[in-house]
């Protein structure tokens, strides 16, 4: 099966995860075997992307450490120092486009007198420059530019800065919301998420084929957009073959959440969603006065996991999706009561490859009974649509309560809506907050990001057997009764 990755960074990350997964499956997670991973991925010969193969192997060794879980420091994202050394850090500088004009607007508008004209060319004194950008805005030739590292650009909560001494990226965990944008945008792969892939493999193997306890996989609905040459039922079959007792749709939990959030919204009159952990963290860290307005319901992942524990007390739950922030939700919030580990689609594919599973050749497996509305949670706007449907099914008339939702596509839009809400000028009464642009289908750990992803998710939703949210919930309640 041809694998689709957006970048070579993703492919390198996958290669490391695959080799580590192979060792885990073979009970070979020894120091010697782990050191060999770098030689397997970076064979003798010419370097492929760095100055020498020795540095490349050193970077791979750091990636192996992260694949084993990394250092426990309260975060799920870390910087690989040895890999973080290629980006320019000059900040604002004068380019060759400077014509040495007579106007000298750059010099005259600098509040710190940091610009001088030398040999008919503007020169910036870095010790005086405070990077206010005024010179950039007034230059008639756009000759003054600012180089900002991709990770800094990507981090909308401004949790990343560059250490002035080492020139390495530093993540401020007090500001970080674990959205993973920096992981996806770093062109050198110097920032990555910590993996639980070996722990999940051990969890499955130690269940002795699910006889000692049951290991469930809860899979995100954005799965439908990951494999252009396979249908979701084939992906589910592949996950089952990894050794899981059963595969359950997180979309089923989304149906439950939509129903509960509709009730809470109608009761309180104003609400923000609680489905995206990065958005919830952003509210808590940047708009604490609005934190009480975040829905008190669990996320779809946690909601369905809670139901699994209620119906099968011996169960263990692994979530699989495109989201790095879900790892933080699993480890550091009340969700840890219900979900053991979170895997990304990248890690799932590494496990497939380690076991020789090609999902495009799998026989179709049965899917659960999530509704169309639960499945479209994967894209921006899906949650608001589902809540509106739940209100309708609950018999709430527009005279009683009318939903006026704003679906925020990425943290920048979330910030705008939250600022308005904080100032009391937001016209809407429900904020659907999605940290990733496009929603979960734009998650940093997707195998690829395609313009067709939203359409694939909608098609997946339309294939649902259950036509309404109440139908989907009734199936859950029926299963619960049968298990009891």
Tab-separated table of C-alpha atoms in Angstrom:
chain	number	residue	atom	x	y	z
A	1	UNK	CA	0.000	0.000	0.000
A	2	UNK	CA	1.389	3.380	-0.987
A	3	UNK	CA	1.555	5.614	2.076
A	4	UNK	CA	0.561	9.245	1.824
A	5	UNK	CA	2.410	11.736	3.976
A	6	UNK	CA	2.436	15.479	3.543
A	7	UNK	CA	6.131	15.819	4.309
A	8	UNK	CA	9.346	13.840	4.625
A	9	UNK	CA	9.372	14.817	8.293
A	10	UNK	CA	6.191	12.785	8.813
A	11	UNK	CA	7.705	9.878	6.915
A	12	UNK	CA	10.845	9.932	9.073
A	13	UNK	CA	8.731	10.032	12.225
A	14	UNK	CA	6.687	7.090	10.935
A	15	UNK	CA	9.843	5.125	10.114
A	16	UNK	CA	11.062	5.455	13.701
A	17	UNK	CA	7.678	4.505	15.169
A	18	UNK	CA	7.464	1.484	12.872
A	19	UNK	CA	10.897	0.151	13.887
A	20	UNK	CA	10.198	0.694	17.586
A	21	UNK	CA	6.824	-1.052	17.204
A	22	UNK	CA	8.530	-4.035	15.557
A	23	UNK	CA	10.899	-4.329	18.513
A	24	UNK	CA	7.998	-4.085	20.965
A	25	UNK	CA	6.109	-6.852	19.202
A	26	UNK	CA	9.217	-9.060	19.230
A	27	UNK	CA	10.133	-8.387	22.882
A	28	UNK	CA	13.373	-6.781	21.719
A	29	UNK	CA	13.251	-3.339	23.362
A	30	UNK	CA	16.852	-3.611	24.498
A	31	UNK	CA	19.419	-0.820	24.432
A	32	UNK	CA	21.404	-2.529	21.684
A	33	UNK	CA	18.379	-3.103	19.476
A	34	UNK	CA	17.142	0.441	20.017
A	35	UNK	CA	20.539	1.835	19.034
A	36	UNK	CA	20.321	-0.153	15.807
A	37	UNK	CA	17.171	1.743	14.746
A	38	UNK	CA	19.245	4.750	13.684
A	39	UNK	CA	21.459	2.547	11.486
A	40	UNK	CA	18.426	0.924	9.881
A	41	UNK	CA	16.854	4.277	9.011
A	42	UNK	CA	20.157	6.060	8.233
A	43	UNK	CA	22.383	3.442	6.531
A	44	UNK	CA	26.034	4.014	5.768
A	45	UNK	CA	26.662	6.359	2.865
A	46	UNK	CA	25.968	9.988	2.144
A	47	UNK	CA	23.858	12.049	4.533
A	48	UNK	CA	20.295	12.623	3.384
A	49	UNK	CA	19.255	15.796	5.211
A	50	UNK	CA	21.995	16.962	7.594
A	51	UNK	CA	25.706	17.637	7.533
A	52	UNK	CA	26.677	14.018	8.223
A	53	UNK	CA	25.090	10.654	8.911
A	54	UNK	CA	26.321	10.792	12.520
A	55	UNK	CA	24.193	13.825	13.257
A	56	UNK	CA	21.284	12.253	11.418
A	57	UNK	CA	21.601	9.140	13.557
A	58	UNK	CA	21.838	11.231	16.712
A	59	UNK	CA	18.533	12.874	15.777
A	60	UNK	CA	16.969	9.470	15.137
A	61	UNK	CA	18.126	8.339	18.588
A	62	UNK	CA	16.324	11.306	20.138
A	63	UNK	CA	13.227	10.357	18.156
A	64	UNK	CA	13.494	6.795	19.465
A	65	UNK	CA	13.476	8.190	22.993
A	66	UNK	CA	10.285	10.113	22.221
A	67	UNK	CA	8.756	6.984	20.662
A	68	UNK	CA	9.352	5.262	24.000
A	69	UNK	CA	7.455	7.983	25.828
A	70	UNK	CA	10.096	10.651	26.376
A	71	UNK	CA	10.743	12.393	29.665
A	72	UNK	CA	7.759	12.899	31.954
A	73	UNK	CA	7.670	16.650	32.516
A	74	UNK	CA	3.951	17.381	32.396
A	75	UNK	CA	3.847	17.852	28.618
A	76	UNK	CA	3.167	15.660	25.580
A	77	UNK	CA	5.307	17.696	23.166
A	78	UNK	CA	9.057	18.177	23.286
A	79	UNK	CA	11.885	19.852	21.404
A	80	UNK	CA	14.757	17.737	20.045
A	81	UNK	CA	17.669	20.103	20.758
A	82	UNK	CA	20.109	18.528	18.324
A	83	UNK	CA	17.598	18.914	15.478
A	84	UNK	CA	16.720	22.537	16.268
A	85	UNK	CA	19.568	24.423	14.654
A	86	UNK	CA	18.807	25.218	11.030
A	87	UNK	CA	16.198	27.983	11.132
A	88	UNK	CA	17.255	31.635	10.716
A	89	UNK	CA	16.906	33.759	13.834
A	90	UNK	CA	17.907	37.155	12.455
A	91	UNK	CA	14.471	38.667	12.992
A	92	UNK	CA	13.942	41.926	11.111
A	93	UNK	CA	16.593	42.547	8.491
A	94	UNK	CA	17.228	44.565	5.347
A	95	UNK	CA	17.129	42.527	2.172
A	96	UNK	CA	18.931	43.081	-1.135
A	97	UNK	CA	15.811	44.862	-2.372
A	98	UNK	CA	16.870	48.029	-0.503
A	99	UNK	CA	17.455	50.768	-3.128
A	100	UNK	CA	19.105	53.276	-0.820
A	101	UNK	CA	16.324	55.778	-1.488
A	102	UNK	CA	16.422	59.398	-0.313
A	103	UNK	CA	13.196	59.230	1.704
A	104	UNK	CA	14.768	57.250	4.589
A	105	UNK	CA	11.325	56.491	5.989
A	106	UNK	CA	12.714	53.403	7.731
A	107	UNK	CA	15.277	55.489	9.624
A	108	UNK	CA	12.910	58.337	10.448
A	109	UNK	CA	10.181	56.055	11.785
A	110	UNK	CA	12.396	53.905	14.008
A	111	UNK	CA	11.546	54.739	17.652
A	112	UNK	CA	14.876	53.365	18.929
A	113	UNK	CA	17.210	54.990	16.385
A	114	UNK	CA	18.309	51.506	15.387
A	115	UNK	CA	18.607	52.214	11.634
A	116	UNK	CA	21.432	54.020	9.931
A	117	UNK	CA	22.270	54.533	6.261
A	118	UNK	CA	25.646	53.134	5.261
A	119	UNK	CA	26.846	53.317	1.671
A	120	UNK	CA	23.296	54.099	0.493
A	121	UNK	CA	21.925	51.028	2.258
A	122	UNK	CA	19.842	50.738	5.425
A	123	UNK	CA	21.552	48.889	8.284
A	124	UNK	CA	19.814	47.695	11.476
A	125	UNK	CA	21.610	47.757	14.819
A	126	UNK	CA	20.384	44.527	16.413
A	127	UNK	CA	21.256	45.686	19.923
A	128	UNK	CA	18.853	48.608	19.608
A	129	UNK	CA	16.131	47.020	17.492
A	130	UNK	CA	12.983	45.970	19.373
A	131	UNK	CA	11.359	44.485	16.256
A	132	UNK	CA	8.351	46.798	16.382
A	133	UNK	CA	8.009	46.488	12.599
A	134	UNK	CA	7.507	50.167	11.818
A	135	UNK	CA	10.372	50.158	9.333
A	136	UNK	CA	8.765	47.235	7.519
A	137	UNK	CA	5.447	49.020	7.185
A	138	UNK	CA	6.872	52.227	5.701
A	139	UNK	CA	9.513	50.863	3.310
A	140	UNK	CA	8.289	51.662	-0.228
A	141	UNK	CA	10.168	48.680	-1.671
A	142	UNK	CA	9.149	46.112	0.995
A	143	UNK	CA	12.882	45.672	1.391
A	144	UNK	CA	12.760	45.131	5.140
A	145	UNK	CA	11.550	41.687	6.128
A	146	UNK	CA	11.122	39.650	9.264
A	147	UNK	CA	12.203	36.028	9.476
A	148	UNK	CA	10.152	34.178	12.062
A	149	UNK	CA	10.674	30.511	12.765
A	150	UNK	CA	7.866	28.276	11.468
A	151	UNK	CA	7.202	26.909	14.957
A	152	UNK	CA	6.782	30.422	16.365
A	153	UNK	CA	4.492	31.357	13.475
A	154	UNK	CA	2.429	28.218	13.975
A	155	UNK	CA	1.978	28.691	17.716
A	156	UNK	CA	-1.049	30.961	18.050
A	157	UNK	CA	-1.026	30.888	21.888
A	158	UNK	CA	2.550	32.270	21.696
A	159	UNK	CA	3.956	29.448	23.791
A	160	UNK	CA	7.219	29.179	21.832
A	161	UNK	CA	10.216	31.464	22.056
A	162	UNK	CA	13.829	31.157	20.979
A	163	UNK	CA	16.506	30.882	23.655
A	164	UNK	CA	18.883	33.817	23.020
A	165	UNK	CA	21.939	31.815	24.051
A	166	UNK	CA	21.378	28.422	22.437
A	167	UNK	CA	19.059	29.644	19.631
A	168	UNK	CA	16.895	26.591	20.310
A	169	UNK	CA	13.107	26.644	20.503
A	170	UNK	CA	11.687	26.639	24.025
A	171	UNK	CA	8.085	25.672	24.795
A	172	UNK	CA	6.426	27.453	27.696
A	173	UNK	CA	4.198	24.746	29.144
A	174	UNK	CA	2.168	27.342	31.039
A	175	UNK	CA	0.996	28.701	27.673
A	176	UNK	CA	1.122	25.536	25.553
A	177	UNK	CA	-2.276	24.000	24.739
A	178	UNK	CA	-0.771	20.854	23.129
A	179	UNK	CA	-2.469	21.604	19.801
A	180	UNK	CA	0.540	20.207	17.915
A	181	UNK	CA	0.676	22.927	15.260
A	182	UNK	CA	4.401	23.350	15.915
A	183	UNK	CA	4.934	19.602	15.476
A	184	UNK	CA	3.354	19.639	12.040
A	185	UNK	CA	4.877	22.931	10.870
A	186	UNK	CA	8.516	22.479	11.967
A	187	UNK	CA	10.311	21.748	8.660
A	188	UNK	CA	13.174	19.935	10.404
A	189	UNK	CA	11.112	17.746	12.695
A	190	UNK	CA	12.758	19.315	15.729
A	191	UNK	CA	9.503	19.329	17.697
A	192	UNK	CA	7.550	16.130	18.185
A	193	UNK	CA	4.943	14.479	20.352
A	194	UNK	CA	5.688	11.769	22.884
A	195	UNK	CA	4.361	8.350	22.025
A	196	UNK	CA	2.636	5.598	23.997
A	197	UNK	CA	2.958	3.072	21.178
A	198	UNK	CA	5.043	0.565	23.156
A	199	UNK	CA	2.726	0.824	26.164
A	200	UNK	CA	-0.302	0.135	23.961
A	201	UNK	CA	1.388	-2.879	22.394
A	202	UNK	CA	2.163	-4.218	25.882
A	203	UNK	CA	-1.416	-3.569	26.998
A	204	UNK	CA	-2.764	-5.608	24.091
A	205	UNK	CA	-0.253	-8.442	24.423
A	206	UNK	CA	-0.643	-8.738	28.190
A	207	UNK	CA	-4.391	-9.197	27.772
A	208	UNK	CA	-3.615	-12.657	26.363
A	209	UNK	CA	-5.873	-12.196	23.378
A	210	UNK	CA	-8.396	-10.283	25.495
A	211	UNK	CA	-9.014	-13.183	27.871
A	212	UNK	CA	-7.629	-11.453	30.992
A	213	UNK	CA	-9.277	-8.119	30.121
A	214	UNK	CA	-10.725	-6.415	27.070
A	215	UNK	CA	-8.837	-3.712	25.174
A	216	UNK	CA	-11.121	-1.438	23.180
A	217	UNK	CA	-10.058	0.947	20.431
A	218	UNK	CA	-12.127	4.129	20.252
A	219	UNK	CA	-11.494	5.603	16.817
A	220	UNK	CA	-12.117	9.197	15.763
A	221	UNK	CA	-14.529	9.851	12.869
A	222	UNK	CA	-11.761	11.658	10.961
A	223	UNK	CA	-10.485	8.127	10.256
A	224	UNK	CA	-12.777	8.237	7.225
A	225	UNK	CA	-10.488	10.774	5.553
A	226	UNK	CA	-7.167	9.023	6.127
A	227	UNK	CA	-7.049	6.319	3.469
A	228	UNK	CA	-8.218	7.354	-0.014
A	229	UNK	CA	-8.010	3.747	-1.229
A	230	UNK	CA	-9.786	2.101	1.689
A	231	UNK	CA	-13.224	2.475	3.254
A	232	UNK	CA	-13.665	2.993	7.015
A	233	UNK	CA	-14.869	-0.604	7.455
A	234	UNK	CA	-11.498	-1.847	6.160
A	235	UNK	CA	-9.596	0.419	8.548
A	236	UNK	CA	-11.718	-0.914	11.410
A	237	UNK	CA	-10.842	-4.456	10.331
A	238	UNK	CA	-7.158	-3.513	10.388
A	239	UNK	CA	-7.463	-2.116	13.906
A	240	UNK	CA	-9.185	-5.299	15.062
A	241	UNK	CA	-6.338	-7.333	13.602
A	242	UNK	CA	-3.888	-5.404	15.807
A	243	UNK	CA	-5.421	-7.341	18.691
A	244	UNK	CA	-8.149	-5.080	20.018
A	245	UNK	CA	-11.235	-6.748	21.475
A	246	UNK	CA	-13.509	-4.338	19.639
A	247	UNK	CA	-13.428	-1.047	17.746
A	248	UNK	CA	-15.934	1.585	18.845
A	249	UNK	CA	-16.684	4.865	17.118
A	250	UNK	CA	-15.902	8.032	19.035
A	251	UNK	CA	-18.778	9.407	16.950
A	252	UNK	CA	-21.101	7.428	19.184
A	253	UNK	CA	-19.779	9.452	22.085
A	254	UNK	CA	-20.296	12.559	19.958
A	255	UNK	CA	-23.973	11.700	19.647
A	256	UNK	CA	-24.172	11.502	23.428
A	257	UNK	CA	-22.298	14.787	23.851
A	258	UNK	CA	-24.469	16.619	21.305
A	259	UNK	CA	-27.573	15.497	23.190
A	260	UNK	CA	-26.182	16.582	26.576
A	261	UNK	CA	-24.722	19.863	25.333
A	262	UNK	CA	-28.045	20.790	23.739
A	263	UNK	CA	-29.735	20.341	27.115
A	264	UNK	CA	-27.024	22.329	28.911
A	265	UNK	CA	-27.091	25.120	26.321
A	266	UNK	CA	-30.868	25.515	26.483
A	267	UNK	CA	-30.643	25.649	30.277
A	268	UNK	CA	-27.746	28.106	30.580
A	269	UNK	CA	-28.287	30.269	27.499
A	270	UNK	CA	-24.593	30.551	26.580
A	271	UNK	CA	-21.967	27.852	26.194
A	272	UNK	CA	-18.699	26.942	24.547
A	273	UNK	CA	-17.951	23.408	23.406
A	274	UNK	CA	-15.794	21.007	25.396
A	275	UNK	CA	-14.945	18.529	22.627
A	276	UNK	CA	-11.558	19.931	21.573
A	277	UNK	CA	-9.045	19.662	24.450
A	278	UNK	CA	-6.726	22.247	22.913
A	279	UNK	CA	-9.594	24.752	22.730
A	280	UNK	CA	-10.599	24.027	26.336
A	281	UNK	CA	-6.991	24.531	27.447
A	282	UNK	CA	-6.813	27.774	25.446
A	283	UNK	CA	-9.912	29.100	27.224
A	284	UNK	CA	-8.596	28.109	30.647
A	285	UNK	CA	-5.191	29.691	30.084
A	286	UNK	CA	-6.159	32.811	28.165
A	287	UNK	CA	-9.795	33.538	29.074
A	288	UNK	CA	-10.179	32.183	32.623
A	289	UNK	CA	-13.302	34.273	33.257
A	290	UNK	CA	-15.020	32.310	30.461
A	291	UNK	CA	-13.918	28.899	31.762
A	292	UNK	CA	-17.223	28.387	33.652
A	293	UNK	CA	-18.996	28.720	30.295
A	294	UNK	CA	-17.172	25.713	28.830
A	295	UNK	CA	-19.597	22.802	28.611
A	296	UNK	CA	-19.372	20.592	31.674
A	297	UNK	CA	-19.822	17.490	29.535
A	298	UNK	CA	-16.995	15.127	28.728
A	299	UNK	CA	-15.456	15.040	25.262
A	300	UNK	CA	-16.840	12.399	22.853
A	301	UNK	CA	-13.743	10.267	23.453
A	302	UNK	CA	-14.198	10.329	27.222
A	303	UNK	CA	-17.981	9.979	27.038
A	304	UNK	CA	-17.904	6.748	25.051
A	305	UNK	CA	-15.003	5.441	27.154
A	306	UNK	CA	-17.011	6.113	30.302
A	307	UNK	CA	-19.906	4.132	28.800
A	308	UNK	CA	-17.535	1.263	27.983
A	309	UNK	CA	-16.362	1.129	31.596
A	310	UNK	CA	-19.963	1.076	32.769
A	311	UNK	CA	-20.864	-1.813	30.450
A	312	UNK	CA	-17.560	-3.736	30.734
A	313	UNK	CA	-15.780	-3.025	34.053
A	314	UNK	CA	-12.717	-5.030	33.002
A	315	UNK	CA	-12.060	-2.916	29.950
A	316	UNK	CA	-9.089	-0.803	28.930
A	317	UNK	CA	-9.530	1.924	26.330
A	318	UNK	CA	-7.161	3.296	23.694
A	319	UNK	CA	-8.214	6.321	21.650
A	320	UNK	CA	-6.979	6.606	18.054
A	321	UNK	CA	-7.222	9.906	16.208
A	322	UNK	CA	-5.484	12.855	14.541
A	323	UNK	CA	-5.036	14.859	17.734
A	324	UNK	CA	-1.944	15.418	19.875
A	325	UNK	CA	-3.943	17.393	22.441
A	326	UNK	CA	-5.912	14.211	23.142
A	327	UNK	CA	-2.703	12.806	24.611
A	328	UNK	CA	-2.672	15.654	27.115
A	329	UNK	CA	-6.376	15.171	27.826
A	330	UNK	CA	-5.763	11.473	28.467
A	331	UNK	CA	-2.804	12.035	30.798
A	332	UNK	CA	-3.617	15.220	32.691
A	333	UNK	CA	-7.404	15.645	32.989
A	334	UNK	CA	-10.299	13.689	34.493
A	335	UNK	CA	-10.439	11.736	31.227
A	336	UNK	CA	-7.577	9.553	32.541
A	337	UNK	CA	-10.231	7.714	34.590
A	338	UNK	CA	-11.664	6.313	31.377
A	339	UNK	CA	-8.932	6.308	28.679
A	340	UNK	CA	-5.621	4.504	29.160
A	341	UNK	CA	-3.682	5.820	26.168
A	342	UNK	CA	-4.066	7.928	23.055
A	343	UNK	CA	-2.520	6.973	19.731
A	344	UNK	CA	-2.376	9.137	16.630
A	345	UNK	CA	-3.105	8.010	13.094
A	346	UNK	CA	0.652	8.170	12.472
A	347	UNK	CA	1.223	5.708	15.299
A	348	UNK	CA	-1.644	3.493	14.149
A	349	UNK	CA	-0.088	3.262	10.694
A	350	UNK	CA	3.278	2.383	12.241
A	351	UNK	CA	1.588	-0.484	14.089
A	352	UNK	CA	-0.105	-1.610	10.871
A	353	UNK	CA	3.241	-1.679	9.075
A	354	UNK	CA	5.000	-3.447	11.942
A	355	UNK	CA	2.393	-6.218	11.727
A	356	UNK	CA	2.292	-6.311	7.924
A	357	UNK	CA	-1.322	-5.115	7.756
A	358	UNK	CA	-2.497	-3.480	4.523
A	359	UNK	CA	-5.939	-2.000	5.223
A	360	UNK	CA	-6.711	-1.655	1.513
A	361	UNK	CA	-6.758	-5.470	1.301
A	362	UNK	CA	-8.797	-6.122	4.442
A	363	UNK	CA	-12.293	-7.569	4.398
A	364	UNK	CA	-14.800	-5.036	5.664
A	365	UNK	CA	-15.707	-5.136	9.334
A	366	UNK	CA	-18.944	-3.940	10.846
A	367	UNK	CA	-19.164	-0.394	12.134
A	368	UNK	CA	-21.136	0.802	15.132
A	369	UNK	CA	-24.353	2.762	14.969
A	370	UNK	CA	-23.274	6.372	15.331
A	371	UNK	CA	-25.487	8.849	13.524
A	372	UNK	CA	-24.620	11.178	10.681
A	373	UNK	CA	-24.488	14.010	13.204
A	374	UNK	CA	-22.014	12.258	15.487
A	375	UNK	CA	-19.715	11.404	12.611
A	376	UNK	CA	-19.512	14.949	11.216
A	377	UNK	CA	-17.969	16.170	14.493
A	378	UNK	CA	-14.709	15.556	12.618
A	379	UNK	CA	-15.065	18.758	10.598
A	380	UNK	CA	-15.581	22.342	11.631
A	381	UNK	CA	-19.280	23.126	11.904
A	382	UNK	CA	-20.267	19.537	12.604
A	383	UNK	CA	-20.715	20.018	16.334
A	384	UNK	CA	-22.978	23.060	15.960
A	385	UNK	CA	-25.064	21.178	13.399
A	386	UNK	CA	-25.379	18.228	15.792
A	387	UNK	CA	-26.392	20.414	18.744
A	388	UNK	CA	-29.038	22.103	16.600
A	389	UNK	CA	-30.351	18.675	15.594
A	390	UNK	CA	-30.397	17.530	19.238
A	391	UNK	CA	-32.413	20.577	20.257
A	392	UNK	CA	-34.890	19.780	17.489
A	393	UNK	CA	-35.162	16.127	18.555
A	394	UNK	CA	-35.649	17.162	22.182
A	395	UNK	CA	-38.659	19.222	21.155
A	396	UNK	CA	-37.119	22.595	21.978
A	397	UNK	CA	-38.877	25.177	19.823
A	398	UNK	CA	-37.270	28.361	18.526
A	399	UNK	CA	-39.620	30.300	20.766
A	400	UNK	CA	-38.180	28.471	23.774
A	401	UNK	CA	-34.550	28.680	22.654
A	402	UNK	CA	-32.904	29.468	19.343
A	403	UNK	CA	-29.364	28.283	18.697
A	404	UNK	CA	-27.077	30.969	17.309
A	405	UNK	CA	-23.753	29.263	16.916
A	406	UNK	CA	-20.349	30.391	15.709
A	407	UNK	CA	-18.050	27.650	14.431
A	408	UNK	CA	-14.448	28.732	14.963
A	409	UNK	CA	-11.992	27.343	12.448
A	410	UNK	CA	-8.620	27.430	14.213
A	411	UNK	CA	-7.311	29.241	17.286
A	412	UNK	CA	-7.261	32.667	15.614
A	413	UNK	CA	-11.021	32.527	15.031
A	414	UNK	CA	-11.517	31.072	18.510
A	415	UNK	CA	-9.663	34.027	20.003
A	416	UNK	CA	-11.858	36.518	18.127
A	417	UNK	CA	-15.073	34.893	19.357
A	418	UNK	CA	-13.784	34.590	22.920
A	419	UNK	CA	-12.699	38.232	23.000
A	420	UNK	CA	-16.184	39.276	21.906
A	421	UNK	CA	-17.753	37.004	24.521
A	422	UNK	CA	-15.471	38.405	27.206
A	423	UNK	CA	-16.490	41.947	26.294
A	424	UNK	CA	-20.163	41.000	26.144
A	425	UNK	CA	-20.558	41.836	22.441
A	426	UNK	CA	-20.767	38.338	20.956
A	427	UNK	CA	-24.068	37.975	19.139
A	428	UNK	CA	-24.000	34.172	19.157
A	429	UNK	CA	-24.876	31.996	22.151
A	430	UNK	CA	-22.763	28.933	21.335
A	431	UNK	CA	-19.062	28.805	20.450
A	432	UNK	CA	-17.872	25.685	18.678
A	433	UNK	CA	-14.131	25.842	19.266
A	434	UNK	CA	-11.789	23.909	16.975
A	435	UNK	CA	-8.070	24.481	17.528
A	436	UNK	CA	-7.133	22.957	14.159
A	437	UNK	CA	-8.157	24.623	10.929
A	438	UNK	CA	-10.831	22.541	9.301
A	439	UNK	CA	-11.527	20.772	12.571
A	440	UNK	CA	-10.188	17.330	13.488
A	441	UNK	CA	-9.568	16.537	9.821
A	442	UNK	CA	-6.854	19.209	10.032
A	443	UNK	CA	-5.239	17.589	13.060
A	444	UNK	CA	-1.430	17.611	13.227
A	445	UNK	CA	-1.163	13.806	13.327
A	446	UNK	CA	-3.286	13.076	10.256
A	447	UNK	CA	-1.476	10.987	7.669
A	448	UNK	CA	-2.232	13.687	5.153
A	449	UNK	CA	-4.293	16.850	4.837
A	450	UNK	CA	-6.485	16.990	1.771
A	451	UNK	CA	-9.164	19.372	0.563
A	452	UNK	CA	-11.333	16.280	0.058
A	453	UNK	CA	-11.281	15.289	3.734
A	454	UNK	CA	-14.483	17.118	4.701
A	455	UNK	CA	-16.378	15.505	1.825
A	456	UNK	CA	-15.102	12.068	2.876
A	457	UNK	CA	-16.286	12.633	6.441
A	458	UNK	CA	-19.724	13.747	5.221
A	459	UNK	CA	-19.957	10.636	3.044
A	460	UNK	CA	-19.009	8.533	6.065
A	461	UNK	CA	-21.781	10.252	8.000
A	462	UNK	CA	-24.348	9.583	5.304
A	463	UNK	CA	-23.518	5.869	5.421
A	464	UNK	CA	-24.776	5.644	8.993
A	465	UNK	CA	-27.626	3.246	9.741
A	466	UNK	CA	-29.003	5.592	12.397
A	467	UNK	CA	-30.810	8.610	10.974
A	468	UNK	CA	-31.118	10.604	14.185
A	469	UNK	CA	-29.105	11.261	17.326
A	470	UNK	CA	-31.836	9.742	19.490
A	471	UNK	CA	-31.696	6.572	17.372
A	472	UNK	CA	-27.950	6.270	17.999
A	473	UNK	CA	-28.321	6.901	21.722
A	474	UNK	CA	-31.135	4.348	21.984
A	475	UNK	CA	-28.799	1.701	20.523
A	476	UNK	CA	-26.241	2.544	23.198
A	477	UNK	CA	-28.856	2.212	25.913
A	478	UNK	CA	-30.052	-1.069	24.434
A	479	UNK	CA	-26.505	-2.469	24.441
A	480	UNK	CA	-26.039	-1.291	28.014
A	481	UNK	CA	-29.195	-3.128	29.085
A	482	UNK	CA	-28.077	-6.297	27.307
A	483	UNK	CA	-24.651	-6.202	28.970
A	484	UNK	CA	-26.229	-5.805	32.406
